[in-house]
Coordinates of C-alpha atoms and ligand atoms in Angstrom, one line a residue:
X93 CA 63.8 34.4 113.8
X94 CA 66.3 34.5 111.2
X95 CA 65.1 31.1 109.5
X96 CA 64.3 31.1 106.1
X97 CA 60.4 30.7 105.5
X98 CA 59.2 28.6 102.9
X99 CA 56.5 29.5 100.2
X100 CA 54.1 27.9 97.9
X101 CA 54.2 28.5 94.6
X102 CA 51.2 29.5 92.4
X103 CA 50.5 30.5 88.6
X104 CA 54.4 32.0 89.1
X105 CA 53.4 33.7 92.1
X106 CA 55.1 33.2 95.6
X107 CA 52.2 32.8 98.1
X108 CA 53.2 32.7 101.6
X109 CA 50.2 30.4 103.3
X110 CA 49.4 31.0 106.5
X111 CA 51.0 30.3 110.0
X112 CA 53.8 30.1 110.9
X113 CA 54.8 26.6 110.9
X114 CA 58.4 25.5 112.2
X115 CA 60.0 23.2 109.6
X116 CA 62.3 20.8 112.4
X117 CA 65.4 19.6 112.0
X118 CA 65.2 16.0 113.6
X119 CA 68.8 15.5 114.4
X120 CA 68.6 19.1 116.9
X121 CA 65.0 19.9 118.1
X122 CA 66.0 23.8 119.3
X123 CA 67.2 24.5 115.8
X124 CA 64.4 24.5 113.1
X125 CA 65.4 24.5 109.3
X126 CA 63.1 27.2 108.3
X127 CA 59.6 28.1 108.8
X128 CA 56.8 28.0 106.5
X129 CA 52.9 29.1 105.9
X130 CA 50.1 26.2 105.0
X131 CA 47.7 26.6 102.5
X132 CA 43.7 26.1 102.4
X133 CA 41.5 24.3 100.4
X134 CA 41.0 27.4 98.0
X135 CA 44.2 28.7 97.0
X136 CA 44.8 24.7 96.5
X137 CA 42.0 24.8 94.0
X138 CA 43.8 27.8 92.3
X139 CA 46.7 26.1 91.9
X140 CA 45.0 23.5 90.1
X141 CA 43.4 25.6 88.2
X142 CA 46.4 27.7 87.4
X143 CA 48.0 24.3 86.3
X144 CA 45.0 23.2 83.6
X145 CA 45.0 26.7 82.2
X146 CA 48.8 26.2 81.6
X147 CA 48.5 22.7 80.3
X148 CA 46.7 23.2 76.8
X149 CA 49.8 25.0 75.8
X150 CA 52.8 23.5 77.4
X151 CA 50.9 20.0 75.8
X152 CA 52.1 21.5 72.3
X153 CA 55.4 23.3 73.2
X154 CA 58.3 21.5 71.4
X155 CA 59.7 18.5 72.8
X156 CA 62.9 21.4 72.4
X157 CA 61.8 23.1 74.8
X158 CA 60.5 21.2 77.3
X159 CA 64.1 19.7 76.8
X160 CA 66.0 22.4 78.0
X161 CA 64.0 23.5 80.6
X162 CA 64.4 19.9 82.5
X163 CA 68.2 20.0 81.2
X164 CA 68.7 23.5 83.1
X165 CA 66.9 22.1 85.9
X166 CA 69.3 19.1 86.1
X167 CA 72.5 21.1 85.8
X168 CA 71.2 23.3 88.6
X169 CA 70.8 20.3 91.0
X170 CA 74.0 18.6 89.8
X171 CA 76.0 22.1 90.8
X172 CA 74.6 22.5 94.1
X173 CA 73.7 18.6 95.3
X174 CA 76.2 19.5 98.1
X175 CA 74.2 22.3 99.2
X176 CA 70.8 21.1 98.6
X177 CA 72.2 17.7 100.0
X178 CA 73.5 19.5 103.3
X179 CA 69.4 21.4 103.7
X180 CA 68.0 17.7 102.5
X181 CA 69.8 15.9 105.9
X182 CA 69.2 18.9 108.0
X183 CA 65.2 18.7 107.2
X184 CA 64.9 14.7 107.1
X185 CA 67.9 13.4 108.7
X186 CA 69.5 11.1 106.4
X187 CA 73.5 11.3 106.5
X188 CA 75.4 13.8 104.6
X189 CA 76.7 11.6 102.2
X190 CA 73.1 9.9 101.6
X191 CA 71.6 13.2 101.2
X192 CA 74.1 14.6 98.8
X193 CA 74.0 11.3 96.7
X194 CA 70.0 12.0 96.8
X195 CA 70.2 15.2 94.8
X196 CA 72.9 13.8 92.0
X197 CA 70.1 11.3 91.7
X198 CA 67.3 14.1 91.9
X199 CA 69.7 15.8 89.0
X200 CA 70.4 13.1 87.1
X201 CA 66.5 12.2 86.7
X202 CA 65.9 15.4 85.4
X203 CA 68.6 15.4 82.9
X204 CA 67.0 11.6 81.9
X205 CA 63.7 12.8 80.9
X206 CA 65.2 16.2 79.4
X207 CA 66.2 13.3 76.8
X208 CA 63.0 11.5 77.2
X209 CA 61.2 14.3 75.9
X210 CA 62.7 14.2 72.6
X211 CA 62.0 10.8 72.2
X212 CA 58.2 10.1 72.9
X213 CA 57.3 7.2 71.4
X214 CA 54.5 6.9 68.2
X215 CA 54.1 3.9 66.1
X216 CA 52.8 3.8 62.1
X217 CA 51.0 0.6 61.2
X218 CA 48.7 -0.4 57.8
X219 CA 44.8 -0.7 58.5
X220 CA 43.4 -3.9 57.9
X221 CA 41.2 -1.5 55.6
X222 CA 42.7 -0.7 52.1
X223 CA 44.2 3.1 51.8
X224 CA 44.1 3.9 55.1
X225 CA 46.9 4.0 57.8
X226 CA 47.1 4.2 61.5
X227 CA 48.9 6.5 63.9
X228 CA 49.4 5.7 67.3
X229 CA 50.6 8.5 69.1
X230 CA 51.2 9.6 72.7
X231 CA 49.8 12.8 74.5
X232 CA 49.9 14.2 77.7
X233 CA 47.5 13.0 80.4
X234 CA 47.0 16.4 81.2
X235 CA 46.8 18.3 84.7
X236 CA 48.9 16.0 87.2
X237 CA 48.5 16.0 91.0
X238 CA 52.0 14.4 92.5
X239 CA 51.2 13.9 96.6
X240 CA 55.6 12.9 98.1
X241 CA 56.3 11.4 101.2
X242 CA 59.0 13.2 103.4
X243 CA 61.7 9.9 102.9
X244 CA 63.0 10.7 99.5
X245 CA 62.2 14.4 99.2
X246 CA 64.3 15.3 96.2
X247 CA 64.2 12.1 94.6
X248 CA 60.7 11.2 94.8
X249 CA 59.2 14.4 93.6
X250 CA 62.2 14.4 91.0
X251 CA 61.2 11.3 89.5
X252 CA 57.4 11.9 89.4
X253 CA 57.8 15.7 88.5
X254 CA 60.2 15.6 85.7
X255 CA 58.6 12.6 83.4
X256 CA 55.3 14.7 84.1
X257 CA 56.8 17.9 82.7
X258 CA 58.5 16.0 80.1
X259 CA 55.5 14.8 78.3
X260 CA 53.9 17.7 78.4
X261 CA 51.8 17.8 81.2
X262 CA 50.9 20.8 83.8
X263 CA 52.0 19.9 87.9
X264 CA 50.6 20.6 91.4
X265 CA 53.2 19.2 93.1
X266 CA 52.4 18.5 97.7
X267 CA 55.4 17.6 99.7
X268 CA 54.9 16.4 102.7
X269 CA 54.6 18.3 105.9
X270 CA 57.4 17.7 106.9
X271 CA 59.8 18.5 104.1
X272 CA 58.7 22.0 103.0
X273 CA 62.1 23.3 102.1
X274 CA 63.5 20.7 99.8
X275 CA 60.5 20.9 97.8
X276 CA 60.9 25.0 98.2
X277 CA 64.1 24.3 97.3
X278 CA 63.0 22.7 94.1
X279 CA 60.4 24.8 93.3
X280 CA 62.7 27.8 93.3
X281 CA 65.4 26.1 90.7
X282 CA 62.0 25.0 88.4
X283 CA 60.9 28.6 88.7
X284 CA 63.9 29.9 87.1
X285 CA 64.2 27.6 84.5
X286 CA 61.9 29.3 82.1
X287 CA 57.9 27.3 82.4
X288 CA 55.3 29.4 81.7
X289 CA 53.6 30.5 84.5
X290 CA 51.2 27.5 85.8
X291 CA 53.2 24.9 84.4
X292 CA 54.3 23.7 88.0
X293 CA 53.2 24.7 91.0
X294 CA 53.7 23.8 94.5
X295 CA 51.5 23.7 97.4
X296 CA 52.7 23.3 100.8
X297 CA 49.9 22.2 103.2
X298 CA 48.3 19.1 105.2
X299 CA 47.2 15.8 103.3
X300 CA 43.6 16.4 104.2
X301 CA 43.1 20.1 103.6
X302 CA 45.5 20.8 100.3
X303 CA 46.1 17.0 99.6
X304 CA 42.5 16.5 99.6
X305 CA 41.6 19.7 97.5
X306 CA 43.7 18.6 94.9
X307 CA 42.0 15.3 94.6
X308 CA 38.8 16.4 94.4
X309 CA 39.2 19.5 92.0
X310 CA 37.3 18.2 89.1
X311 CA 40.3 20.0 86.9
X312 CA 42.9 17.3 88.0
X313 CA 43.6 14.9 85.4
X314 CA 45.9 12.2 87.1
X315 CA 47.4 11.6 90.5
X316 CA 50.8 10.2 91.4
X317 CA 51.0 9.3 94.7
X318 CA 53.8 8.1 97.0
X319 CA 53.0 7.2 100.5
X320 CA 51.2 5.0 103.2
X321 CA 49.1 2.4 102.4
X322 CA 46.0 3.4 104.5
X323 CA 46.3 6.8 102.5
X324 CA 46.9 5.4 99.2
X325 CA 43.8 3.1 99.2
X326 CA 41.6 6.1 100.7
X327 CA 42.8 7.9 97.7
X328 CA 42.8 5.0 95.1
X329 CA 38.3 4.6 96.4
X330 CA 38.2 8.4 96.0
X331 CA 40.3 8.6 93.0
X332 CA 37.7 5.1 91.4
X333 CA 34.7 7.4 92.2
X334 CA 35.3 9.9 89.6
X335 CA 37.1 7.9 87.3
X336 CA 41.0 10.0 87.9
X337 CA 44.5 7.7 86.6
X338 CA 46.3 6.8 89.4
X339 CA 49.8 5.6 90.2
X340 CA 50.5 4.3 93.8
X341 CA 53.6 3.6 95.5
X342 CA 52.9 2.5 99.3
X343 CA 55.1 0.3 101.3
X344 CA 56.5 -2.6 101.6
X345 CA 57.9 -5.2 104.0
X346 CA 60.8 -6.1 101.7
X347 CA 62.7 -9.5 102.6
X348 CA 66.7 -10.2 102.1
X349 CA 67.3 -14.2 102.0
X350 CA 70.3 -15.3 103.1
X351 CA 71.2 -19.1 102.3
X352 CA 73.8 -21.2 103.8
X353 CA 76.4 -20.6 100.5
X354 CA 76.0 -16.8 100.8
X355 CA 79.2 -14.9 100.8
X356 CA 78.8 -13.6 104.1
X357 CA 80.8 -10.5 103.5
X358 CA 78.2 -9.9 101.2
X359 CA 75.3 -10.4 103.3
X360 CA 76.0 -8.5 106.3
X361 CA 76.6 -5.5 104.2
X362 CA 73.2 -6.0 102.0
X363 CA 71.2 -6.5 105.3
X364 CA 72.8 -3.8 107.2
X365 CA 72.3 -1.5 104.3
X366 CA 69.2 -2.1 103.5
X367 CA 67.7 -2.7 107.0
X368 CA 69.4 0.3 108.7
X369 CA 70.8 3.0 106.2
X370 CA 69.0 6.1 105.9
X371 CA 67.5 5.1 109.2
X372 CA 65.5 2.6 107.9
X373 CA 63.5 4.8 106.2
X374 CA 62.9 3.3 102.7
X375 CA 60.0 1.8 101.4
X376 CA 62.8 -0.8 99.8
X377 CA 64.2 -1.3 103.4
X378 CA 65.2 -5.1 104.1
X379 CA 62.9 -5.2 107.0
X380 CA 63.0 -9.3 106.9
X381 CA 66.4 -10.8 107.2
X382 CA 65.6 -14.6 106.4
X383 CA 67.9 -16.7 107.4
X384 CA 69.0 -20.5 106.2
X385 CA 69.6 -22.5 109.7
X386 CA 73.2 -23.8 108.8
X387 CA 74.7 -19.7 108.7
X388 CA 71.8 -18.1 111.2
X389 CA 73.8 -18.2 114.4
X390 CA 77.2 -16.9 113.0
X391 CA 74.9 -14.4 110.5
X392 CA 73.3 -13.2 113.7
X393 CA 76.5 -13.1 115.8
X394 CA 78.1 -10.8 112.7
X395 CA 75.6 -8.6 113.0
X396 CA 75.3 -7.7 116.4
X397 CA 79.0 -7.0 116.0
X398 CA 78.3 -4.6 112.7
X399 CA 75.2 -3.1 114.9
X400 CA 77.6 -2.2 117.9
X401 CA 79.5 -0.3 115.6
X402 CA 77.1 1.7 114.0
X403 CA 77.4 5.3 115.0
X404 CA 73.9 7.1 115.2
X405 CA 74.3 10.9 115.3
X406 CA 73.6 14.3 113.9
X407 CA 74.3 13.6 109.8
X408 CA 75.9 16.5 109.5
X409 CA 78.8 14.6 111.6
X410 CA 81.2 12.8 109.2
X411 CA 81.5 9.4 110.2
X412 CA 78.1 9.5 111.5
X413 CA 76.0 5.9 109.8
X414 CA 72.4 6.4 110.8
X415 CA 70.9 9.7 111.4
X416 CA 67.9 10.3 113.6
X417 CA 64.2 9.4 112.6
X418 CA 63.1 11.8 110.6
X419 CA 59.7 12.6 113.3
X420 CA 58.5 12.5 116.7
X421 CA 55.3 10.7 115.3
X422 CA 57.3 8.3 113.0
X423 CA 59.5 7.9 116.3
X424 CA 56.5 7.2 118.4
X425 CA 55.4 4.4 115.5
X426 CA 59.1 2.9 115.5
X427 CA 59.2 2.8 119.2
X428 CA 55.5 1.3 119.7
X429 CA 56.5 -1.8 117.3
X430 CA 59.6 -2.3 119.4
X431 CA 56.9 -2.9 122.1
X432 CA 55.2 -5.0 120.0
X433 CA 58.1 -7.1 119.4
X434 CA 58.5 -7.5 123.1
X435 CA 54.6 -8.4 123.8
X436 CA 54.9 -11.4 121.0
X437 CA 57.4 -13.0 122.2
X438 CA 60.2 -11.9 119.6
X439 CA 63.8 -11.8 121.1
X440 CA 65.8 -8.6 121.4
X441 CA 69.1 -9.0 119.5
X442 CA 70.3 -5.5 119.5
X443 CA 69.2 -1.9 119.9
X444 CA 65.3 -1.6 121.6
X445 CA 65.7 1.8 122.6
X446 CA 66.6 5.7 121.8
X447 CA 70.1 6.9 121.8
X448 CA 71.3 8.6 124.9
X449 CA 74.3 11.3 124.2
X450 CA 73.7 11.9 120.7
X451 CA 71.7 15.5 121.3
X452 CA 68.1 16.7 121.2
X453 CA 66.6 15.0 118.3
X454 CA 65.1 11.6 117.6
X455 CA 67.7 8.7 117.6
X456 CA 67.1 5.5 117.8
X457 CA 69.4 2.6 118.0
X458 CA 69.1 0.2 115.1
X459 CA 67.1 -2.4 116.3
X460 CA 67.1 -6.5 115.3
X461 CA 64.9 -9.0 116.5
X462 CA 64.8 -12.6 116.4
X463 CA 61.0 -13.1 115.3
X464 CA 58.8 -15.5 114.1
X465 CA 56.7 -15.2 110.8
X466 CA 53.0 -14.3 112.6
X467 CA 55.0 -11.6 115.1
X468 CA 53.7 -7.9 113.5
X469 CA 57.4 -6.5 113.5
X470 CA 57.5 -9.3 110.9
X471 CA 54.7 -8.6 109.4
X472 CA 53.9 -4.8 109.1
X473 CA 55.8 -2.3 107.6
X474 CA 57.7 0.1 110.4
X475 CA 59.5 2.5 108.2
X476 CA 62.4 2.8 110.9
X477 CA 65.6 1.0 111.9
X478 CA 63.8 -2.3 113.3
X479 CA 64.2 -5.2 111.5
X480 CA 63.1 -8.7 112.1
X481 CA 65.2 -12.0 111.6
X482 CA 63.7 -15.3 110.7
X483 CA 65.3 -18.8 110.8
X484 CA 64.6 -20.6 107.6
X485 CA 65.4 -24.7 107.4
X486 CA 66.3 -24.1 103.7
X487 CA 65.8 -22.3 100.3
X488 CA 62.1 -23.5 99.7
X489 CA 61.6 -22.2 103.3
X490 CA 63.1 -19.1 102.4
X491 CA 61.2 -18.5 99.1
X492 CA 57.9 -19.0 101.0
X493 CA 58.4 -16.8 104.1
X494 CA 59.8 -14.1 101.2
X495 CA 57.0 -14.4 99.6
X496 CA 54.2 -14.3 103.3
X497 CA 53.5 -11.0 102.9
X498 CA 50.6 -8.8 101.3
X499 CA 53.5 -6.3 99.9
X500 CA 55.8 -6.9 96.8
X501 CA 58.3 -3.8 96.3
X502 CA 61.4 -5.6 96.5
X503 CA 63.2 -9.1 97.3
X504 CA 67.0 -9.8 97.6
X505 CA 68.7 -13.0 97.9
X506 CA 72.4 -13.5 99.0
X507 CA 73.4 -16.7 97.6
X508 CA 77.1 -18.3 95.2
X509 CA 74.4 -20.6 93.8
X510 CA 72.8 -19.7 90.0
X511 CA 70.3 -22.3 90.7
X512 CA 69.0 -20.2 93.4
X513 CA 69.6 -16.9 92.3
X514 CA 68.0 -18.0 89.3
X515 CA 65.0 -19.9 90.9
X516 CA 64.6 -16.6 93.1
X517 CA 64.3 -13.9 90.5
X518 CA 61.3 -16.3 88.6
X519 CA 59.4 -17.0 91.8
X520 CA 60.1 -13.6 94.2
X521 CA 56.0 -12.0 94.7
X522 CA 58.1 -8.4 94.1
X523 CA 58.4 -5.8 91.6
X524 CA 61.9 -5.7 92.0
X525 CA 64.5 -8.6 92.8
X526 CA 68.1 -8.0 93.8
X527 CA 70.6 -10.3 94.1
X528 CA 73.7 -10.1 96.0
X529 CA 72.6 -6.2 96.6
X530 CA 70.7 -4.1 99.1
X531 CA 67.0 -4.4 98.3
X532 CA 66.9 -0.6 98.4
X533 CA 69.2 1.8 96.3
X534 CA 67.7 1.2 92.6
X535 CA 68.9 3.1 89.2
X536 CA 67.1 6.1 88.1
X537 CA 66.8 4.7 84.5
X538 CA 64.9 1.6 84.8
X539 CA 60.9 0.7 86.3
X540 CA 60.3 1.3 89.9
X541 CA 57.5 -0.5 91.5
X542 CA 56.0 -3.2 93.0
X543 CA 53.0 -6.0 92.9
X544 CA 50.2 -6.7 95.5
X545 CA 49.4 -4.1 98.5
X546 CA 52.8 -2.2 97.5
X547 CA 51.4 -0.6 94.2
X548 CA 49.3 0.3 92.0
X549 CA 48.6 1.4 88.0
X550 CA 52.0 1.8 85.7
X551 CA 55.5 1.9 87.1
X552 CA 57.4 5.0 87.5
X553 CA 60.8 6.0 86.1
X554 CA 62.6 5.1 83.5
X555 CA 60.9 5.0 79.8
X556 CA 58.0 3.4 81.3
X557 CA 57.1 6.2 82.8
X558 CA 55.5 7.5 79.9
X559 CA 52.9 4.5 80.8
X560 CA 51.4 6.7 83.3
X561 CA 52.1 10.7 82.4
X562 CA 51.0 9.6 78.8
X563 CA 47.4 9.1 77.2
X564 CA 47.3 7.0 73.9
X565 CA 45.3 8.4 70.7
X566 CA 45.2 5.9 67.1
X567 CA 44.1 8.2 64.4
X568 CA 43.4 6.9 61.0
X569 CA 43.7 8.7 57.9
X570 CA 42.2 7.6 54.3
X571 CA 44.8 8.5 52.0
Ligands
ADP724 P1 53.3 9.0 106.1 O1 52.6 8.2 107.2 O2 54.6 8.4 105.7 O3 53.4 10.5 106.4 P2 51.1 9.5 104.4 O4 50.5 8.5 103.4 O5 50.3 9.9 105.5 O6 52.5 8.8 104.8 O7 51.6 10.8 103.6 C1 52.1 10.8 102.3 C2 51.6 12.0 101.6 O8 50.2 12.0 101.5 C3 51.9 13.3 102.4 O9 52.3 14.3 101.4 C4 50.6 13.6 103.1 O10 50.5 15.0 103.3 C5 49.6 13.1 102.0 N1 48.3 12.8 102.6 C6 48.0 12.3 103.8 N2 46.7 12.2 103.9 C7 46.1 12.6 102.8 C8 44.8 12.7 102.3 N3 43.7 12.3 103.0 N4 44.6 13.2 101.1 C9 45.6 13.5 100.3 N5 46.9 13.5 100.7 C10 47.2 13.0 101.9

């Protein structure tokens, strides 16, 4: 076949899984990235067990240590993001240039908590008791189960597995399906970089047989979970029932407000950014344009013309904006909502339909509708290039059909005014707010998360990540 096949990665072992699974490249259906083997429910187990075996140890290694081994990692990424970048758009489908900025990022995370990890917090108080003191100190949660979605899939297991190794904790890192050889990719430059054997592993498998193995194994300690919000509240009740930390990051159905005193420059670029790049496949995708009435006819007339221009191809291509959708299935979702925007009524303002001429993979055109708040391509998250536009009759309007949605990931607001900008970062439902920015494309060094059906537990990256991949102890001592 000549494809590379991609492994999982146990206790230091290669194991090949079974099968013999193509790994597809969405941009050209007849030429699969690789191939790769699926593991069962049992060698999941002994991946989690490898990983708690490991974790007692690597707990009490020096923050040194665990130092250098992220630092290595990061300076391995860094040196080949233009390779990983190029196998990153070949296996999802996000544009060269995307995908290569993915694995700087990927990199850079790394080298962030390779610093973290000399720096874990602990605090020294005074009882309220005479001659004694307090420690309050931070230690690892233990055994970590990290379940990625296939949209970021450098960055997202990046920014989960690094802060996990950092404070000392053991990994069981699933990809999805669909991504198998980034996260072989990854696995091969952590194998190298000197863990002792069961400090990470990675199992490449389904969500119900190896996703759900790793859940239930009675060894795992905490799960980190990035993904759908039907899966993430399945897991969240399972996760209740025996009592596991959990971190959720599900979707969102983020809006970008545009008011009448916007530069609109500015807000074309933010709403085609954010609604279209990387095919719409963000959970911080602009998904909602809303609209003030005074600018919503030469807004929409602006971008209808920026939409035409748009070039949707293989992202290999230079020049190329939007690659394909990274699926048939996720195809088959995007398409069925442009149906939907049909059946209620919304109007078609550009795109509906695949791309003919671009070659045997799954291209879409990107897609706007004019919608009304109740329409579902205005209410539920797509995770593709569709995006609805609502007519707002002012900023009050705006803020409230923002804020009429059960997510809360992100908000953006294009707006000259302070007043507004101002009023809008206080009163945006959203765990992020941008303003006069994309909603998606956040820093690496700050919180990442959201409120309502988006997330749930501690935010990840930046130092509050230790929130999560930390447990705290107070010991007192009578001196
Ligand atoms: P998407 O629809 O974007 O693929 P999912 O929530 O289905 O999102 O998938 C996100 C991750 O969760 C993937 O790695 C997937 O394999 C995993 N997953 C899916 N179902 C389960 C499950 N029942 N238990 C554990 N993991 C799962």
């Amino acid at each position: 076949m000549g494809e590379p096949r991609f492994s999982s990665y146990i206790h230091g072992q290669w194991v090949a899984g079974a099968g013999d699974h193509a790994d597809e490249n969405p941009a050209d259906l007849d030429a699969p990235v690789g191939h790769y083997g699926m593991l069962d429910a049992a060698t999941t187990a002994q991946a989690v067990d490898a990983a708690a075996d490991a974790q007692h140890a690597w707990g009490l290694s020096t923050p040194q240590r665990r130092a250098e081994a992220l630092d290595a990692v990061g300076t391995e990424i860094l040196a080949r993001k233009d390779e990983l970048g190029r196998l990153l758009a070949r296996e999802e489908g996000k544009t060269l240039p995307e995908a290569i900025g993915e694995a700087a990022r990927a990199g850079q995370i790394f080298k962030f908590f390779a610093g973290e990890a000399l720096r874990i917090p602990g605090e020294k108080l005074a009882s309220t008791r005479p001659g004694v003191e307090v420690e309050i100190t931070r230690e690892p949660v233990g055994t970590v189960g990290i379940i990625a979605p296939w949209n970021f899939p450098l960055a997202i297991p990046a920014w989960k597995i690094a802060p996990a190794l950092a404070y000392g904790n053991t990994v069981v890192f699933k990809p999805a399906e669909i991504v198998p050889g980034c996260a072989w990719a990854l696995a091969e430059i952590l194998s190298r970089a000197g863990l002792p054997e069961g400090v990470f592993n990675l199992v490449l498998g389904g969500g119900r047989t190896v996703g759900q193995a790793m859940v239930e194994h009675p060894r795992l300690d905490a799960l980190s979970f990035t993904g759908s919000v039907p899966t993430g509240r399945a897991l969240l009740v399972q996760a209740a029932a025996r009592a596991l930390k959990v971190q959720l990051e599900m979707g969102g159905k983020n809006p970008l407000v545009v008011l009448a005193d916007a530069d609109m420059d500015i807000a074309v670029d933010c709403a085609v950014n954010g609604a279209y790049f990387s095919t719409g496949q963000r959970c911080t995708a602009s998904s909602r344009l809303i609209v003030e009435a005074a600018v919503y006819d030469a807004f929409t007339e602006r971008m209808r013309a920026r939409l035409a221009a748009l070039r949707v191809g293989d992202p290999l291509i230079q020049g190329v904006d939007i690659g394909p959708v990274a699926s048939g299935q996720q195809l088959d979702t995007d398409l069925s909502y442009i149906q939907a925007g049909h059946d209620d009524g919304a109007e078609l303002l550009a795109g509906g339909g695949r791309v003919d001429g671009a070659g045997n993979g799954h291209f879409l055109a990107p897609t706007l509708f004019a919608a009304t708040p109740g329409d579902r391509i205005a209410r539920e998250e797509i995770f593709g290039p569709v995006a609805a536009l609502l007519r707002a009759d002012d900023y009050g309007h705006a803020l409230a059909l923002a804020n009429d949605t059960e997510f809360g990931l992100c908000a953006g607001i294009c707006t000259t005014s302070l007043k507004h900008a101002t009023h809008f970062k206080r009163h945006a439902q959203a765990g992020m707010v941008m303003v006069n920015l994309p909603t998606a494309g956040v820093d690496p060094h700050v919180p990442f998360g959201g409120r309502k059906a988006s997330s749930y537990g501690p935010r990840e990256q930046g130092r509050h990540a230790v929130e999560f991949y930390t447990t705290v102890k107070t010991a007192y001592t009578a001196a």
